[in-house]
PDB file of C-alpha atoms in Angstrom:
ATOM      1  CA  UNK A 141      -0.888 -11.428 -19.413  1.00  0.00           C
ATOM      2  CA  UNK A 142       1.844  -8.994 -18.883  1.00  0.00           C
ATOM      3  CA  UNK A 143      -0.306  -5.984 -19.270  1.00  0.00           C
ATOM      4  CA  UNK A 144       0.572  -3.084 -16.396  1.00  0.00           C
ATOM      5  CA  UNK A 145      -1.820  -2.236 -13.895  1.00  0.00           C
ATOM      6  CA  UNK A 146      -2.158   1.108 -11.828  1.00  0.00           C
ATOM      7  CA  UNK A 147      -5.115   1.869 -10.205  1.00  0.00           C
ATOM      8  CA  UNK A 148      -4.260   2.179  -6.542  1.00  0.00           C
ATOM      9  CA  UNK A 149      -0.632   1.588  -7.150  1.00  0.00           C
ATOM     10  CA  UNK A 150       1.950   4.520  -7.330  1.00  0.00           C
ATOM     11  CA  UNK A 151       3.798   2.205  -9.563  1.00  0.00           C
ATOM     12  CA  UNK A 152       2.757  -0.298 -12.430  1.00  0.00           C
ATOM     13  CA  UNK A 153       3.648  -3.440 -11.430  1.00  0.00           C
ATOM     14  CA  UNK A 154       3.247  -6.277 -13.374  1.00  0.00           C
ATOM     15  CA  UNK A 155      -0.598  -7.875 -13.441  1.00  0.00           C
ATOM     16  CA  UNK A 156       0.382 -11.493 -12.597  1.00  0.00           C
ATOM     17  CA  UNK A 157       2.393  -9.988  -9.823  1.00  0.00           C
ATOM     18  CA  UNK A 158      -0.250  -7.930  -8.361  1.00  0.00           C
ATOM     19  CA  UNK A 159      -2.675 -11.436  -9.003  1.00  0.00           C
ATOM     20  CA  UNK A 160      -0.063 -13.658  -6.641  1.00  0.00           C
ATOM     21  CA  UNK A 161      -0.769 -10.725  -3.589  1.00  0.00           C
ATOM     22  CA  UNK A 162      -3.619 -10.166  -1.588  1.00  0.00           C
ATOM     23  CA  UNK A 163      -4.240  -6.002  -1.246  1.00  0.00           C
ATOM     24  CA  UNK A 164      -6.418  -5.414   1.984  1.00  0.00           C
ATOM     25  CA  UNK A 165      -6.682  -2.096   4.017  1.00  0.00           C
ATOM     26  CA  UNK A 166      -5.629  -1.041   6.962  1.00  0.00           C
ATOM     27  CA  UNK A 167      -7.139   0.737   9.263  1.00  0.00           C
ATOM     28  CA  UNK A 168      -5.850   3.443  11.806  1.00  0.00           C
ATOM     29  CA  UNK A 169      -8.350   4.901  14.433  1.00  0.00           C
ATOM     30  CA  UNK A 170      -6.413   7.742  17.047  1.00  0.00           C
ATOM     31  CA  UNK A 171      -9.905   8.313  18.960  1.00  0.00           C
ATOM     32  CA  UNK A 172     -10.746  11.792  16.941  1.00  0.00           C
ATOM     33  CA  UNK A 173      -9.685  10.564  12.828  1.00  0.00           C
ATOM     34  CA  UNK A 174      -9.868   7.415  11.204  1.00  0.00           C
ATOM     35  CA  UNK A 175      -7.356   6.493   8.046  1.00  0.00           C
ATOM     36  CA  UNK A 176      -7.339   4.024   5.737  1.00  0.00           C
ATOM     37  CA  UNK A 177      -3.723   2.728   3.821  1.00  0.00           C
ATOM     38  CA  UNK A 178      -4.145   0.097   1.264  1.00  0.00           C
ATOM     39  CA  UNK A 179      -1.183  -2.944   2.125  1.00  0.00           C
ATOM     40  CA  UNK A 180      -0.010  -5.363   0.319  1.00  0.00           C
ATOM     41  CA  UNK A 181      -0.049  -9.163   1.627  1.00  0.00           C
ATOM     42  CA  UNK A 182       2.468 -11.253   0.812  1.00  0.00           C
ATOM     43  CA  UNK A 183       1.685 -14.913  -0.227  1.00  0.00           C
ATOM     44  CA  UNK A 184       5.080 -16.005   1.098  1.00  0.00           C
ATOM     45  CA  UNK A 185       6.537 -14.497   3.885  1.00  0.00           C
ATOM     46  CA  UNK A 186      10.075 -15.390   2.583  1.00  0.00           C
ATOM     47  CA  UNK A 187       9.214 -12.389  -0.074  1.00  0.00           C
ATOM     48  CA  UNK A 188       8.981 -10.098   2.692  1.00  0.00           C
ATOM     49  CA  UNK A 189      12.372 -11.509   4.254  1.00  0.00           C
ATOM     50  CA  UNK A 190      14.193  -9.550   1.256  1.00  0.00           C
ATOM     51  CA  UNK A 191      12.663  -6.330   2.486  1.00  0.00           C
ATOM     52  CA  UNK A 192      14.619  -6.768   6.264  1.00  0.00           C
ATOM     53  CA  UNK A 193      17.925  -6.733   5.361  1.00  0.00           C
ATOM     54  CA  UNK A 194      19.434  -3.291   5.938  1.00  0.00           C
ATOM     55  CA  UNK A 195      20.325  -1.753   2.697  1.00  0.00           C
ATOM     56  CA  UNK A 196      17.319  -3.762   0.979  1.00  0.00           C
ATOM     57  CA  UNK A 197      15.072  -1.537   3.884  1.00  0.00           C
ATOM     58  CA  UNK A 198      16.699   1.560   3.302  1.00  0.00           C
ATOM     59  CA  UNK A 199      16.184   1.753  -0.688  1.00  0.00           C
ATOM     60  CA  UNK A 200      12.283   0.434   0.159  1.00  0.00           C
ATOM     61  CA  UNK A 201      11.916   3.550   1.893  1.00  0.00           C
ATOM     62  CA  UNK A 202      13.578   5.721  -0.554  1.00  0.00           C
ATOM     63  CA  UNK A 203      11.664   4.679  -3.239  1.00  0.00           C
ATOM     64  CA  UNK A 204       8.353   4.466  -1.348  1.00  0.00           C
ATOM     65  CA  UNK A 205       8.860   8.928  -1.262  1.00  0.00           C
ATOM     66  CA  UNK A 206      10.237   9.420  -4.565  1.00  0.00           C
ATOM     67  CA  UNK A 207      10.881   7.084  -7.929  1.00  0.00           C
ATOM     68  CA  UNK A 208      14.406   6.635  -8.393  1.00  0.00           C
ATOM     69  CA  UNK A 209      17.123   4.230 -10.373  1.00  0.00           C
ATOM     70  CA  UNK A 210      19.754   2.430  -8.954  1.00  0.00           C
ATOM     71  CA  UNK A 211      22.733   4.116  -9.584  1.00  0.00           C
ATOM     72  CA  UNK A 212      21.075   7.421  -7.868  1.00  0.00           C
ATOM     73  CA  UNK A 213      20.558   5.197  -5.264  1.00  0.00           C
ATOM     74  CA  UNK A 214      23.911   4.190  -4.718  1.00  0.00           C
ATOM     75  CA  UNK A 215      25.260   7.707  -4.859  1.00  0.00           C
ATOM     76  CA  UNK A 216      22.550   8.830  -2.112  1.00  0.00           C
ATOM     77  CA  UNK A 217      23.638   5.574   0.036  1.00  0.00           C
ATOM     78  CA  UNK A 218      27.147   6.048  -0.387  1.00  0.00           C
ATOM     79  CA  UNK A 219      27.706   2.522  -1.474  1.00  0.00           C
ATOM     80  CA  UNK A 220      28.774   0.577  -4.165  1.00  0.00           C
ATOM     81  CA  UNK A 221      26.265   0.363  -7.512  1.00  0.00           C
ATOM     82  CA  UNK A 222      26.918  -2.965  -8.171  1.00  0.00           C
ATOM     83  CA  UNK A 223      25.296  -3.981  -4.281  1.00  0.00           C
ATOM     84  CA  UNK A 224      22.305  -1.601  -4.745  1.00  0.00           C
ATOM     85  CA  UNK A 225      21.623  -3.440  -8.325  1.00  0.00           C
ATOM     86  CA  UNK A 226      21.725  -6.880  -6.797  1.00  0.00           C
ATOM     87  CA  UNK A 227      19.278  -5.482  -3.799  1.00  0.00           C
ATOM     88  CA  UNK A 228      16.842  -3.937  -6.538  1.00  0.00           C
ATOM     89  CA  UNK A 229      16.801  -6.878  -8.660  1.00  0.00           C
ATOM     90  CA  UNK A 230      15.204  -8.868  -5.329  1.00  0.00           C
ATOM     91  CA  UNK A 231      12.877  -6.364  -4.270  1.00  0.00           C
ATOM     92  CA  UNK A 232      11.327  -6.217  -7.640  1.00  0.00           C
ATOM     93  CA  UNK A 233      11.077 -10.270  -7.641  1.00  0.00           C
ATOM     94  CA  UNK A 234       9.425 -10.184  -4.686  1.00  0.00           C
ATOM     95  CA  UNK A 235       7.002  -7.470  -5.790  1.00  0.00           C
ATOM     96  CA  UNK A 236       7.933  -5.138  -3.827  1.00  0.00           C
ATOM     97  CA  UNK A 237       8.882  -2.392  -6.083  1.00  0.00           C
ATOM     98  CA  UNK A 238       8.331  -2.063 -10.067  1.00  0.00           C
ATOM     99  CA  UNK A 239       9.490  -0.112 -12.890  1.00  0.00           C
ATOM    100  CA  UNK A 240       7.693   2.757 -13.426  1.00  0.00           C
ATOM    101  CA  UNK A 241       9.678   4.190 -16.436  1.00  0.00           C
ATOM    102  CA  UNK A 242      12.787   4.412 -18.359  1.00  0.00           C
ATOM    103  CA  UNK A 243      14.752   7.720 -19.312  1.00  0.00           C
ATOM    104  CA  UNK A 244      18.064   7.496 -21.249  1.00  0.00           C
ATOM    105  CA  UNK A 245      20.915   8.661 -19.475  1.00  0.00           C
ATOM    106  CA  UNK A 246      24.514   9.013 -20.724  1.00  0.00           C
ATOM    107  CA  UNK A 247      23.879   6.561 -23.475  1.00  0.00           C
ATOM    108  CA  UNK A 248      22.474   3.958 -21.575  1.00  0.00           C
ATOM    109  CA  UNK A 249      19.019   3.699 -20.054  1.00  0.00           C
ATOM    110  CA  UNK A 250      18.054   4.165 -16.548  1.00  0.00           C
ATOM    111  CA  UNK A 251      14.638   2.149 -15.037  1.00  0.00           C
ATOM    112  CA  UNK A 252      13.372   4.338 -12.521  1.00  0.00           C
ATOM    113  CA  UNK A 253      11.385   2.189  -9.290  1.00  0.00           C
ATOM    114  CA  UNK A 254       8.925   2.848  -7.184  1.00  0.00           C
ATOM    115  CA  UNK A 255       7.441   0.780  -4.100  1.00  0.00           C
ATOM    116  CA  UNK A 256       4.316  -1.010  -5.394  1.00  0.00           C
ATOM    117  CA  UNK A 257       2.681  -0.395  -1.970  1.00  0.00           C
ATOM    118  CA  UNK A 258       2.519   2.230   0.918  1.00  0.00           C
ATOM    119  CA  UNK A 259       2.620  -0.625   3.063  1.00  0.00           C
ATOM    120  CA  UNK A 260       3.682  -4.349   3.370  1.00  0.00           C
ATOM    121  CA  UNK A 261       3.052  -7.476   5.627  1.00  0.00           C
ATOM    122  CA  UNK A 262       2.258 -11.185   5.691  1.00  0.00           C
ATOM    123  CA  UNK A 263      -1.368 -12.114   7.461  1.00  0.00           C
ATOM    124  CA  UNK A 264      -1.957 -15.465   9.256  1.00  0.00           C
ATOM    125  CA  UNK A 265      -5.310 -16.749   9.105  1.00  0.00           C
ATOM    126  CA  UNK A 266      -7.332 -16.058  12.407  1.00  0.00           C
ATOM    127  CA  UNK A 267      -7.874 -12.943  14.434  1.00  0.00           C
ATOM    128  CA  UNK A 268     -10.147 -10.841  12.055  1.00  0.00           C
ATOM    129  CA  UNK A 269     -12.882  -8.765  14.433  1.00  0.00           C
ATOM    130  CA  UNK A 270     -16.181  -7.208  13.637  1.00  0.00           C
ATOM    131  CA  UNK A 271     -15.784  -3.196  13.490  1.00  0.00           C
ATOM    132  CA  UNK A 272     -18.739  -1.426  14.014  1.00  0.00           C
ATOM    133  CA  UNK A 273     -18.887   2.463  12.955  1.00  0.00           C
ATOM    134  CA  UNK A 274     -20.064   4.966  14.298  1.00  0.00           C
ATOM    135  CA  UNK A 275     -21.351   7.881  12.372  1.00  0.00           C
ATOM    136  CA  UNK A 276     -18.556  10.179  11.256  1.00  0.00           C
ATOM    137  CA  UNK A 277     -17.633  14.255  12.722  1.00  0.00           C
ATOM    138  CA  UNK A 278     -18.545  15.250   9.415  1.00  0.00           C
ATOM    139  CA  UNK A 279     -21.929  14.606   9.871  1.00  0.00           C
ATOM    140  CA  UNK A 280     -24.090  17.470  10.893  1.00  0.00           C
ATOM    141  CA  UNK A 281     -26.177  17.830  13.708  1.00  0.00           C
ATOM    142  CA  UNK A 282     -30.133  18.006  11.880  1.00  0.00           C
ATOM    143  CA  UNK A 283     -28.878  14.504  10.417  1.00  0.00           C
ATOM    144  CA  UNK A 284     -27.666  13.547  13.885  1.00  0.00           C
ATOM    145  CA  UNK A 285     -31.502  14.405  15.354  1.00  0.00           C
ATOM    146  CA  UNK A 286     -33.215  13.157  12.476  1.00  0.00           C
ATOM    147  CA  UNK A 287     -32.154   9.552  12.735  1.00  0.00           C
ATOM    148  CA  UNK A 288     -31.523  10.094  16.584  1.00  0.00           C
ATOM    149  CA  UNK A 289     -34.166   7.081  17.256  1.00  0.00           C
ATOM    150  CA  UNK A 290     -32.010   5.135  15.731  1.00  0.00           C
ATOM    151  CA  UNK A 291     -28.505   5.805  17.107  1.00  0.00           C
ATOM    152  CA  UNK A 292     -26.971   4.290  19.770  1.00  0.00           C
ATOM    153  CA  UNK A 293     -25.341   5.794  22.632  1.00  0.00           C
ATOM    154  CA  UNK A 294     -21.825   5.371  21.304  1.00  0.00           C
ATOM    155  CA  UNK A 295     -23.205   6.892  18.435  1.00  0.00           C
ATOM    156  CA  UNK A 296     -23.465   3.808  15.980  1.00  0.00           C
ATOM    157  CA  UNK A 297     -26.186   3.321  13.192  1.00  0.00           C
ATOM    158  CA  UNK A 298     -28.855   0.606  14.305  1.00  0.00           C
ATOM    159  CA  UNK A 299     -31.539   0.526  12.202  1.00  0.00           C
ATOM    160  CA  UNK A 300     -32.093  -0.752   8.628  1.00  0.00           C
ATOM    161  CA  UNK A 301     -32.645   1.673   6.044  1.00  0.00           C
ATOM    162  CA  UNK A 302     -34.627   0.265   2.863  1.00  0.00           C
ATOM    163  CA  UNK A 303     -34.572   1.987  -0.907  1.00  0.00           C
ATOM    164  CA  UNK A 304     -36.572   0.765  -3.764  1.00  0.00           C
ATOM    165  CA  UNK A 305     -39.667   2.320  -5.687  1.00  0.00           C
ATOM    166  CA  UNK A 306     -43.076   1.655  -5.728  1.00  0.00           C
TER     167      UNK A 306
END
């Protein structure tokens, strides 16, 4: 039950932590490229609340570029350890970041973090809307006239296309 899981994760959270939050994609569309991030939904927005305080934010962001451990943390911040360590311990119960190894350091041992997620948020339940797409730059053009019969103007796919063997 407390196995790790990584796949699509820079970090190894916990399984059961992973289970209690929704991942989805979002989707960003400039006119020319189109990028997909994977986010993380929380299943109770108070978990996200421990992400907006200040110095909580700041060490999300740190540790969503590079893994790090709290003392290192502290230094970089310029505060004391003791309020980076409290800070850490809530962002990692609400899932937002994970250990993602341990090194010894001076005798003791160090638990490097990482943010579970390149992106966070908490998703009420209405306003989803179809997304139709339209065939991508990379296609070439003799695919673009071949199945030109069956593009529309903007450029989207209508047609059905049906595999199977005889």
């Amino acid at each position: 039950m407390f196995d790790y899981y990584n796949e699509g994760f820079n970090s190894c959270a916990p399984l059961w932590l992973l289970i209690a939050m929704a991942r989805k994609l979002l989707l960003h569309d400039d006119g020319t490229t189109r990028m997909v991030k994977e986010v993380m939904v929380f299943d109770d927005p108070r978990k996200l609340k421990l992400a907006l305080s200040g110095i909580s934010w700041k060490i999300l962001n740190m540790l969503s570029e590079r893994e790090m451990y709290p003392l290192q943390i502290a230094r970089e911040l310029g505060v004391h350890a003791q309020k980076v360590y409290y800070h850490v311990r809530k962002l990692a119960k609400a899932g937002a970041i994970a250990v993602v190894r341990q090194e010894g350091k001076k005798g003791a041992i160090a638990k490097y973090y990482s943010a579970t997620a390149p992106a966070f948020a908490v998703e009420l339940p209405y306003g989803y809307k179809p997304v139709e797409w339209a065939l991508p730059a990379w296609v070439g053009e003799p695919l673009r006239r071949f199945f030109s019969e069956f593009l529309r103007e903007d450029g989207v796919f209508d047609g059905k296309i049906v595999v199977g063997s005889p």
